[in-house]
Short mmCIF file of C-alpha atoms in Angstrom, two decimals:
data_model
loop_
_atom_site.label_atom_id
_atom_site.label_comp_id
_atom_site.label_asym_id
_atom_site.label_seq_id
_atom_site.Cartn_x
_atom_site.Cartn_y
_atom_site.Cartn_z
CA MET A 1 0.00 0.00 0.00
CA LYS A 2 1.34 3.40 -0.99
CA ASN A 3 2.18 6.07 1.58
CA ILE A 4 0.11 9.15 0.80
CA VAL A 5 1.84 12.49 1.20
CA ASN A 6 -0.17 15.55 0.16
CA TYR A 7 2.27 18.43 0.49
CA SER A 8 -0.11 20.89 -1.14
CA LEU A 9 -2.79 20.12 1.43
CA LEU A 10 -0.33 20.47 4.29
CA THR A 11 0.80 23.84 3.01
CA LEU A 12 -2.77 24.97 2.44
CA THR A 13 -3.75 23.95 5.96
CA THR A 14 -0.84 25.90 7.43
CA ALA A 15 -1.84 28.96 5.43
CA PHE A 16 -5.46 28.65 6.56
CA LEU A 17 -4.46 28.54 10.22
CA PHE A 18 -2.76 31.91 9.90
CA GLN A 19 -5.35 33.53 7.65
CA GLY A 20 -6.93 36.54 9.22
CA CYS A 21 -4.22 36.85 11.84
CA LYS A 22 -2.04 39.86 11.04
CA PRO A 23 0.35 40.51 13.92
CA ASP A 24 3.50 42.58 13.66
CA LEU A 25 5.75 41.11 10.92
CA ASP A 26 8.77 40.57 13.18
CA VAL A 27 6.67 38.70 15.72
CA ASP A 28 5.15 36.53 12.99
CA VAL A 29 8.56 35.56 11.56
CA ALA A 30 9.95 34.80 15.02
CA ALA A 31 7.02 32.48 15.69
CA ALA A 32 7.37 30.78 12.32
CA LYS A 33 11.08 30.08 12.66
CA GLY A 34 10.63 28.54 16.08
CA SER A 35 13.82 28.09 18.08
CA ALA A 36 16.14 28.05 15.05
CA ASP A 37 17.92 30.90 13.28
CA PHE A 38 17.83 30.41 9.51
CA SER A 39 19.53 33.71 8.62
CA LYS A 40 22.63 31.89 7.33
CA TYR A 41 21.86 28.40 6.16
CA VAL A 42 24.80 26.29 4.94
CA ALA A 43 24.53 22.85 3.31
CA VAL A 44 27.34 20.31 3.76
CA GLY A 45 27.47 17.12 1.73
CA ASN A 46 28.33 15.39 -1.50
CA SER A 47 26.71 15.02 -4.92
CA LEU A 48 23.17 14.75 -3.51
CA THR A 49 23.67 18.10 -1.78
CA ALA A 50 25.13 19.68 -4.94
CA GLY A 51 22.12 18.71 -7.09
CA TYR A 52 24.02 16.16 -9.16
CA ALA A 53 21.71 14.30 -11.54
CA ASP A 54 21.82 12.15 -14.68
CA ASP A 55 25.48 11.31 -14.04
CA GLY A 56 26.57 14.94 -14.13
CA LEU A 57 26.55 18.32 -12.44
CA TYR A 58 24.83 20.91 -14.61
CA LEU A 59 22.88 24.11 -14.12
CA SER A 60 19.27 22.92 -14.06
CA GLY A 61 20.21 20.11 -11.68
CA GLN A 62 22.01 22.54 -9.37
CA GLN A 63 19.00 24.83 -9.34
CA ALA A 64 16.84 21.94 -8.12
CA SER A 65 19.22 20.81 -5.36
CA TYR A 66 17.38 19.98 -2.17
CA PRO A 67 19.31 22.64 -0.13
CA SER A 68 18.36 25.30 -2.69
CA LEU A 69 14.71 24.28 -2.41
CA ILE A 70 14.89 24.28 1.39
CA ALA A 71 16.55 27.71 1.40
CA ALA A 72 13.80 29.14 -0.81
CA GLN A 73 11.21 27.98 1.74
CA MET A 74 13.33 29.26 4.64
CA SER A 75 13.17 32.74 3.13
CA GLU A 76 9.57 32.81 4.39
CA VAL A 77 10.77 32.42 7.98
CA GLY A 78 13.78 34.70 8.15
CA GLY A 79 16.21 32.78 5.93
CA GLY A 80 18.90 34.76 4.14
CA THR A 81 20.50 34.60 0.71
CA PHE A 82 21.55 31.12 -0.41
CA THR A 83 24.35 31.07 -2.98
CA GLN A 84 25.42 28.05 -5.00
CA PRO A 85 28.49 27.64 -7.25
CA LEU A 86 26.37 27.46 -10.38
CA PHE A 87 27.56 26.72 -13.90
CA THR A 88 25.89 29.83 -15.29
CA SER A 89 28.04 30.60 -18.35
CA LYS A 90 28.35 26.93 -19.41
CA PRO A 91 25.10 25.36 -18.19
CA ASN A 92 26.01 21.86 -19.40
CA GLY A 93 28.61 21.78 -16.62
CA THR A 94 30.37 18.41 -16.52
CA GLY A 95 28.01 16.88 -19.08
CA TYR A 96 25.09 14.58 -18.31
CA LEU A 97 22.89 11.78 -19.61
CA THR A 98 19.71 12.24 -21.61
CA LEU A 99 17.02 9.73 -22.51
CA THR A 100 16.67 9.54 -26.31
CA GLY A 101 14.29 6.60 -26.58
CA PHE A 102 13.92 2.89 -25.94
CA SER A 103 15.31 -0.16 -27.70
CA SER A 104 13.16 -2.81 -29.35
CA THR A 105 13.41 -4.81 -26.11
CA GLY A 106 12.24 -1.85 -24.03
CA LEU A 107 15.62 -0.89 -22.57
CA PRO A 108 16.33 2.85 -22.26
CA VAL A 109 18.69 4.42 -24.80
CA LEU A 110 20.88 6.99 -23.09
CA GLU A 111 23.21 9.53 -24.66
CA THR A 112 25.73 11.84 -23.05
CA VAL A 113 25.64 15.62 -23.50
CA SER A 114 29.34 16.32 -24.05
CA THR A 115 29.38 19.70 -25.79
CA ASP A 116 29.83 23.20 -24.40
CA LEU A 117 31.12 21.88 -21.08
CA ALA A 118 32.48 24.05 -18.27
CA VAL A 119 36.06 22.87 -18.78
CA ARG A 120 38.89 25.38 -18.46
CA GLY A 121 41.92 23.09 -18.77
CA VAL A 122 43.52 19.75 -17.97
CA THR A 123 45.33 18.28 -14.99
CA THR A 124 46.65 14.94 -13.77
CA PRO A 125 43.82 12.38 -13.99
CA ASP A 126 42.47 10.60 -10.93
CA PRO A 127 41.08 7.11 -11.69
CA VAL A 128 38.11 7.49 -9.33
CA LEU A 129 37.29 11.21 -9.19
CA ASN A 130 38.67 12.65 -12.41
CA PRO A 131 39.55 9.98 -14.99
CA SER A 132 39.49 12.49 -17.85
CA GLY A 133 41.83 14.90 -16.04
CA VAL A 134 39.78 18.08 -16.51
CA LEU A 135 39.79 21.40 -14.69
CA LEU A 136 36.37 23.03 -14.40
CA ASP A 137 35.35 26.69 -14.51
CA LYS A 138 36.09 28.39 -11.21
CA TYR A 139 33.53 29.77 -8.77
CA THR A 140 35.34 31.43 -5.87
CA ASP A 141 32.71 33.82 -4.51
CA PRO A 142 31.27 33.05 -1.05
CA ILE A 143 28.78 30.18 -1.15
CA ASN A 144 26.21 28.46 1.05
CA ASN A 145 26.03 25.11 -0.75
CA TYR A 146 29.18 23.12 -0.01
CA GLY A 147 28.03 19.97 -1.78
CA VAL A 148 31.04 18.39 -3.50
CA PRO A 149 30.28 15.40 -5.73
CA GLY A 150 32.52 12.44 -4.99
CA ILE A 151 33.67 13.52 -1.53
CA ARG A 152 33.76 10.93 1.25
CA LEU A 153 33.78 11.69 4.95
CA SER A 154 37.30 10.22 4.93
CA ASP A 155 38.38 13.02 2.55
CA ILE A 156 37.34 16.05 4.60
CA ALA A 157 40.68 16.56 6.39
CA ASP A 158 42.86 15.85 3.34
CA ALA A 159 44.59 19.08 2.27
CA ASN A 160 45.54 17.52 -1.06
CA TYR A 161 42.00 16.41 -1.92
CA SER A 162 41.39 19.41 -4.17
CA ARG A 163 44.14 18.17 -6.52
CA ARG A 164 42.15 14.98 -7.08
CA ASN A 165 38.62 16.34 -7.32
CA PRO A 166 37.98 19.17 -9.80
CA LEU A 167 34.55 19.83 -8.28
CA TYR A 168 36.24 20.87 -5.04
CA GLU A 169 39.17 22.57 -6.76
CA ARG A 170 36.80 24.89 -8.63
CA ILE A 171 35.47 26.51 -5.44
CA LEU A 172 38.95 27.28 -4.04
CA MET A 173 41.22 30.23 -4.74
CA ASP A 174 44.37 29.22 -6.62
CA GLY A 175 46.50 29.60 -3.48
CA GLU A 176 44.17 27.28 -1.54
CA VAL A 177 44.44 24.33 -3.94
CA GLY A 178 46.38 21.51 -2.32
CA VAL A 179 46.40 23.45 0.95
CA LYS A 180 42.87 23.89 2.28
CA PRO A 181 40.94 20.76 3.28
CA TYR A 182 37.17 20.61 2.97
CA LEU A 183 36.75 20.71 6.76
CA THR A 184 38.54 24.06 6.95
CA LYS A 185 36.49 25.45 4.06
CA VAL A 186 33.28 24.47 5.83
CA ALA A 187 34.48 25.87 9.16
CA GLU A 188 34.92 29.29 7.56
CA SER A 189 31.23 29.42 6.65
CA GLN A 190 30.05 30.01 10.25
CA PRO A 191 26.39 29.10 9.72
CA THR A 192 23.49 29.84 12.01
CA PHE A 193 21.83 26.68 10.65
CA PHE A 194 23.17 23.79 8.62
CA SER A 195 22.24 20.55 6.94
CA CYS A 196 24.72 17.69 6.74
CA TRP A 197 24.24 14.65 4.48
CA LEU A 198 27.70 13.15 4.17
CA GLY A 199 29.10 9.63 4.22
CA ASN A 200 27.25 8.09 1.26
CA ASN A 201 30.38 7.90 -0.88
CA ASP A 202 32.31 6.09 1.84
CA VAL A 203 30.07 3.14 0.92
CA LEU A 204 29.12 3.90 -2.69
CA GLN A 205 32.67 4.08 -4.03
CA TYR A 206 33.42 0.68 -2.51
CA ALA A 207 30.26 -0.77 -4.05
CA GLY A 208 30.74 0.82 -7.46
CA SER A 209 34.32 -0.39 -7.71
CA GLY A 210 33.63 -3.97 -6.68
CA GLY A 211 35.51 -3.38 -3.44
CA LEU A 212 38.61 -1.75 -4.93
CA VAL A 213 38.06 1.62 -3.21
CA PRO A 214 38.33 0.74 0.47
CA LEU A 215 35.59 1.41 2.98
CA THR A 216 36.35 4.01 5.64
CA PRO A 217 37.23 2.18 8.87
CA VAL A 218 34.45 2.59 11.42
CA PRO A 219 36.68 4.26 14.08
CA ALA A 220 37.89 6.79 11.50
CA PHE A 221 34.31 7.47 10.39
CA GLN A 222 33.28 8.08 13.99
CA GLN A 223 36.20 10.39 14.69
CA LEU A 224 35.77 12.44 11.51
CA TYR A 225 32.00 12.72 11.83
CA GLY A 226 32.40 13.95 15.39
CA VAL A 227 34.93 16.56 14.29
CA LEU A 228 32.66 17.73 11.48
CA ILE A 229 29.60 18.12 13.70
CA ASN A 230 31.64 19.85 16.40
CA THR A 231 32.94 22.25 13.75
CA LEU A 232 29.46 23.06 12.44
CA THR A 233 28.00 23.62 15.92
CA GLN A 234 30.94 25.43 17.50
CA ASN A 235 29.21 28.83 17.35
CA GLY A 236 25.88 27.52 18.59
CA ALA A 237 24.42 26.70 15.19
CA LYS A 238 21.52 24.30 15.02
CA GLY A 239 20.97 21.93 12.16
CA VAL A 240 19.72 18.74 10.61
CA VAL A 241 21.71 15.62 9.69
CA ALA A 242 20.71 12.63 7.57
CA ASN A 243 21.88 9.04 7.65
CA LEU A 244 22.78 6.84 4.69
CA PRO A 245 20.39 4.83 2.52
CA SER A 246 21.42 1.32 1.57
CA VAL A 247 23.32 1.73 -1.71
CA THR A 248 22.10 -1.64 -2.99
CA SER A 249 18.50 -0.39 -2.80
CA VAL A 250 18.94 2.32 -5.46
CA PRO A 251 18.11 1.64 -9.14
CA LEU A 252 21.77 1.60 -10.16
CA PHE A 253 22.15 -1.67 -8.30
CA ASN A 254 18.67 -3.16 -8.23
CA THR A 255 17.73 -2.35 -11.84
CA VAL A 256 20.51 -0.98 -14.05
CA LEU A 257 23.31 -3.29 -12.98
CA ALA A 258 20.91 -6.18 -12.41
CA THR A 259 19.97 -5.87 -16.09
CA VAL A 260 23.65 -5.89 -17.04
CA SER A 261 24.17 -8.93 -14.81
CA SER A 262 21.28 -10.73 -16.49
CA THR A 263 22.82 -10.01 -19.89
CA ALA A 264 26.14 -11.36 -18.66
CA LYS A 265 24.40 -14.43 -17.30
CA ALA A 266 22.95 -15.15 -20.73
CA GLN A 267 26.40 -14.65 -22.28
CA LEU A 268 27.92 -17.07 -19.78
CA LYS A 269 25.31 -19.71 -20.51
CA LEU A 270 25.98 -19.45 -24.24
CA ALA A 271 29.68 -19.91 -23.61
CA LEU A 272 28.97 -22.98 -21.49
CA GLN A 273 26.79 -24.47 -24.20
CA ALA A 274 29.64 -24.02 -26.67
CA ASN A 275 32.12 -25.62 -24.27
CA PRO A 276 30.51 -27.75 -21.56
CA LYS A 277 33.91 -28.43 -20.00
CA LEU A 278 34.25 -24.85 -18.80
CA PRO A 279 33.95 -24.34 -15.03
CA ASN A 280 31.58 -21.87 -13.43
CA PHE A 281 32.10 -18.12 -13.61
CA VAL A 282 35.58 -17.51 -12.16
CA VAL A 283 36.37 -14.26 -10.36
CA CYS A 284 39.67 -13.27 -8.78
CA GLN A 285 39.69 -11.71 -5.35
CA SER A 286 42.36 -10.15 -3.09
CA GLY A 287 45.93 -9.77 -4.33
CA THR A 288 44.75 -9.66 -7.92
CA PRO A 289 45.91 -7.81 -11.03
CA ASP A 290 43.25 -5.11 -10.69
CA ARG A 291 44.51 -4.24 -7.22
CA ILE A 292 47.95 -3.11 -8.41
CA GLY A 293 49.22 -0.35 -6.16
CA GLN A 294 46.52 -1.08 -3.60
CA THR A 295 47.90 -4.19 -1.93
CA SER A 296 51.20 -5.47 -0.68
CA ARG A 297 50.17 -9.07 -1.21
CA PRO A 298 52.56 -11.01 -3.45
CA ALA A 299 51.23 -12.55 -6.64
CA ASP A 300 51.17 -16.04 -5.17
CA THR A 301 48.40 -15.02 -2.75
CA LEU A 302 46.00 -14.49 -5.64
CA ARG A 303 42.72 -16.10 -4.62
CA ILE A 304 40.08 -17.40 -6.98
CA ILE A 305 36.41 -17.95 -6.29
CA GLN A 306 34.05 -19.79 -8.56
CA LEU A 307 30.54 -18.40 -8.69
CA PRO A 308 27.60 -20.45 -9.95
CA ILE A 309 26.26 -18.73 -13.04
CA ASP A 310 22.79 -18.67 -11.52
CA SER A 311 24.14 -16.45 -8.74
CA LEU A 312 24.75 -13.65 -11.23
CA TYR A 313 21.47 -11.82 -10.90
CA GLY A 314 21.97 -8.81 -8.63
CA GLY A 315 18.90 -7.07 -7.38
CA GLY A 316 20.42 -5.69 -4.20
CA GLN A 317 19.60 -8.92 -2.39
CA GLY A 318 21.64 -11.26 -4.48
CA ARG A 319 24.98 -12.84 -4.39
CA SER A 320 26.79 -11.40 -7.40
CA LEU A 321 26.38 -8.12 -9.23
CA LEU A 322 28.42 -6.58 -12.01
CA THR A 323 29.66 -3.06 -11.34
CA LEU A 324 29.67 0.27 -13.15
CA SER A 325 32.79 -0.57 -15.12
CA VAL A 326 30.92 -3.34 -16.91
CA ARG A 327 27.94 -1.12 -17.65
CA ASN A 328 30.24 1.51 -19.09
CA ASN A 329 32.26 -1.05 -21.10
CA PRO A 330 29.75 -3.49 -22.58
CA SER A 331 32.44 -5.08 -24.76
CA LEU A 332 33.61 -6.85 -21.59
CA LEU A 333 30.57 -9.10 -21.80
CA GLY A 334 31.52 -10.17 -25.30
CA MET A 335 34.93 -11.26 -24.01
CA LEU A 336 33.44 -13.75 -21.56
CA GLY A 337 34.38 -17.29 -22.44
CA GLN A 338 36.84 -16.12 -25.10
CA PRO A 339 40.59 -16.89 -25.09
CA THR A 340 41.60 -13.25 -24.84
CA GLY A 341 43.83 -10.89 -22.89
CA ALA A 342 42.05 -7.77 -24.14
CA TYR A 343 40.96 -6.68 -20.67
CA TRP A 344 44.45 -7.09 -19.25
CA ARG A 345 45.99 -5.11 -22.11
CA SER A 346 43.63 -2.26 -21.36
CA PHE A 347 44.33 -2.53 -17.65
CA ALA A 348 48.09 -2.55 -18.22
CA ALA A 349 47.85 0.61 -20.33
CA GLN A 350 45.82 2.36 -17.62
CA ASN A 351 48.49 1.50 -15.06
CA GLY A 352 51.48 2.50 -17.18
CA THR A 353 52.89 -0.97 -17.67
CA THR A 354 52.79 -3.75 -20.28
CA VAL A 355 50.48 -6.70 -20.55
CA GLN A 356 53.56 -8.95 -20.48
CA ASN A 357 54.39 -7.62 -17.02
CA ILE A 358 50.83 -8.23 -15.84
CA ILE A 359 50.82 -11.77 -17.23
CA ALA A 360 54.18 -12.58 -15.66
CA ALA A 361 53.39 -11.04 -12.27
CA PHE A 362 50.08 -12.81 -11.82
CA LYS A 363 50.69 -15.99 -13.82
CA LEU A 364 47.86 -15.31 -16.25
CA ASP A 365 47.21 -17.43 -19.30
CA THR A 366 45.27 -15.39 -21.84
CA THR A 367 44.82 -18.40 -24.10
CA GLN A 368 42.30 -19.64 -21.54
CA ALA A 369 38.62 -18.62 -21.48
CA PHE A 370 38.22 -15.16 -19.93
CA GLY A 371 35.99 -15.35 -16.88
CA PHE A 372 35.96 -19.13 -16.83
CA SER A 373 39.55 -20.07 -16.10
CA PRO A 374 41.47 -19.62 -12.84
CA ASN A 375 44.36 -18.52 -15.05
CA ASN A 376 42.30 -15.86 -16.85
CA PRO A 377 39.70 -14.81 -14.28
CA PHE A 378 37.16 -12.03 -14.38
CA PRO A 379 38.55 -9.11 -12.28
CA THR A 380 37.20 -8.58 -8.80
CA GLY A 381 36.74 -4.86 -9.46
CA LEU A 382 34.03 -5.72 -11.96
CA VAL A 383 31.99 -7.86 -9.57
CA LEU A 384 30.25 -7.02 -6.30
CA ASP A 385 29.89 -10.47 -4.82
CA GLY A 386 27.65 -11.60 -1.99
CA ARG A 387 30.35 -11.28 0.64
CA GLU A 388 31.03 -7.69 -0.39
CA GLN A 389 27.31 -6.88 -0.27
CA ASP A 390 27.18 -8.23 3.28
CA VAL A 391 30.14 -6.01 4.19
CA ILE A 392 28.34 -2.99 2.71
CA ASN A 393 25.22 -3.66 4.77
CA SER A 394 27.27 -4.06 7.94
CA TYR A 395 29.23 -0.85 7.45
CA THR A 396 26.11 1.13 6.51
CA THR A 397 24.47 0.04 9.77
CA GLN A 398 27.52 1.05 11.80
CA TYR A 399 27.92 4.38 10.01
CA ASN A 400 24.24 5.17 10.59
CA SER A 401 24.55 4.44 14.30
CA ILE A 402 27.39 6.95 14.47
CA ILE A 403 25.39 9.62 12.62
CA LYS A 404 22.35 9.19 14.85
CA ALA A 405 24.44 9.29 18.02
CA ALA A 406 26.12 12.50 16.86
CA ALA A 407 22.73 14.09 16.20
CA GLU A 408 21.48 13.11 19.63
CA SER A 409 24.62 14.37 21.37
CA LYS A 410 24.16 17.84 19.86
CA ASP A 411 20.35 17.79 19.98
CA LEU A 412 20.08 18.14 16.20
CA ALA A 413 17.22 17.21 13.90
CA PHE A 414 17.72 13.76 12.38
CA VAL A 415 16.45 12.54 8.99
CA ASP A 416 16.26 8.76 8.71
CA ALA A 417 17.02 8.71 4.98
CA ASN A 418 17.55 4.96 5.08
CA SER A 419 13.98 4.28 6.21
CA PHE A 420 12.61 6.98 3.93
CA MET A 421 14.26 5.40 0.89
CA LYS A 422 12.52 2.15 1.71
CA GLN A 423 9.21 4.05 1.69
CA VAL A 424 10.08 5.52 -1.71
CA ASN A 425 10.87 2.08 -3.10
CA ALA A 426 7.53 0.80 -1.83
CA GLY A 427 5.80 3.72 -3.57
CA LEU A 428 4.45 7.09 -2.50
CA LEU A 429 1.45 9.11 -3.59
CA VAL A 430 2.69 12.70 -3.52
CA ASP A 431 0.25 15.47 -4.38
CA GLY A 432 -1.71 13.05 -6.53
CA MET A 433 1.40 11.71 -8.32
CA ASP A 434 2.67 8.14 -8.07
CA VAL A 435 6.35 8.19 -7.12
CA SER A 436 8.61 5.21 -6.53
CA GLY A 437 12.19 4.01 -6.72
CA ALA A 438 11.60 2.34 -10.09
CA PHE A 439 14.20 3.28 -12.68
CA ILE A 440 12.91 6.02 -15.04
CA SER A 441 9.20 5.39 -14.48
CA GLY A 442 9.30 6.06 -10.75
CA GLY A 443 10.07 9.77 -11.15
CA PHE A 444 12.33 9.89 -8.08
CA PHE A 445 15.73 8.76 -9.39
CA SER A 446 17.51 10.34 -12.33
CA LEU A 447 19.08 8.51 -15.28
CA ASP A 448 22.21 7.49 -13.35
CA GLY A 449 20.13 5.40 -10.95
CA VAL A 450 21.68 6.96 -7.82
CA HIS A 451 20.94 10.69 -7.80
CA LEU A 452 17.55 12.29 -7.86
CA THR A 453 15.35 14.06 -10.37
CA PRO A 454 14.09 17.58 -9.59
CA ARG A 455 10.92 15.89 -8.29
CA GLY A 456 13.00 13.56 -6.16
CA TYR A 457 14.99 16.45 -4.73
CA ALA A 458 11.74 18.33 -3.97
CA ILE A 459 10.42 15.31 -2.06
CA ALA A 460 13.74 15.01 -0.20
CA ALA A 461 13.64 18.73 0.63
CA ASN A 462 10.19 18.30 2.17
CA LYS A 463 11.42 15.39 4.27
CA PHE A 464 14.16 17.65 5.64
CA ILE A 465 11.71 20.52 6.19
CA GLN A 466 9.23 18.33 8.05
CA THR A 467 12.01 17.05 10.29
CA ILE A 468 13.28 20.59 10.97
CA ASN A 469 9.78 21.84 11.75
CA ALA A 470 9.16 18.99 14.18
CA LYS A 471 12.47 19.47 16.00
CA TYR A 472 12.59 23.25 16.25
CA ASN A 473 8.87 24.08 16.34
CA SER A 474 9.29 26.05 13.13
CA LYS A 475 6.76 26.44 10.35
CA ILE A 476 8.80 26.41 7.15
CA PRO A 477 6.33 26.00 4.27
CA LEU A 478 6.72 22.87 2.17
CA VAL A 479 7.90 22.72 -1.45
CA SER A 480 5.19 22.31 -4.09
CA VAL A 481 6.37 19.02 -5.57
CA VAL A 482 4.07 19.24 -8.60
CA LYS A 483 6.24 22.05 -9.96
CA TYR A 484 9.21 19.71 -10.40
CA ALA A 485 9.66 17.09 -13.11
CA GLY A 486 10.82 13.50 -13.02
CA VAL A 487 12.86 11.97 -15.84
CA LYS A 488 12.52 13.91 -19.09
CA PHE A 489 11.17 11.77 -21.91
CA PRO A 490 12.08 12.48 -25.56
#
């Protein structure tokens, strides 16, 4: 049964209660803002806070960020100016996905907008945060939205982080690059009220890389989150914090990558039919070629696991799921079962070495069937196996306990985003519109399957506003969700 949320009705009821009552304006605003001071609202977070959508940061997505929507409503109760580092002169920003149609089998056809981007130069690439090695147009005026796509909680004290992430580098003065960590930048903002939704990427980057990007150790997460909240509240500011949804519940994992996994499963079965002597799907684990530079394990500790082909289904509940790298490189599926070293040649080039060195170091035999032979296994970075999914769930639970405890210790408003996302997946009726976590048709998630549509961000903004109102006895009006679109159809 759908949860019914009629934001228009709630707003109308609030307006009716105050109709006909015309006290002095200052008194009215003081009553509406409750015990909080919204005169300088600052938003701290990652891509969700920045308004990232459709696998990119671009102007119309930024304008629909949930902090921007909250700030607009706060202006009714004493909120001040809210400035974002917008891509105004080059609105395509980093580029983004668009839906151009559907295939004959009903799958979405996506294309990337890659023209007129806000790129000002090039720099040293970062394999996770900046693989193309771009520098983006600067925005160094004072801001209120400190959402930095890609940032983890574990990155906030790293002075060198801005050299890796161009979306943080662009909001720093030239002399601050490689010097000023995110925590210091946030501390300078001195808010009277803040929102903090940070920590998602500490899990998501591990999941999206098949476990190659390490999870933040729980003690480090606790220490850094405590420092961040202490920094934000040091001048008496009040605020709202949100916990982390389960990453395997978003469409990227339960729909997009599950579809890729199903395609791979079919490819594997065809290969088995052609050669019944092949073993099950073979995946390498720790100490493997795709962990070069990330492990001190010698080559002889390379471990192999064999996964039953029927385990390759994904769905966020399953045992094996292919990762983003496979979605972005569909030719990998065609290599399955083939006697090829094509993947390892590409990997060697990316790591500045030769395929001969890779083969020698890890005793590979590229004449064997790729993905079926222990001597030519499918790389661990391309598979999120069941064990890794269990690790993700465990860490998410521990991180969320830390976030809730921090909120309670500082008497802050707390948004249970994890529970709310489960409600979204079950389906909501919002202002007469059906909204769910379904990919494309649900209206909540954008085309990348992780970030939100303008409608999704409006719904998220209202969840934050309702939580703020309940905690601080304020009466911030809700966002009119019907004004904001879901996925744009061609």
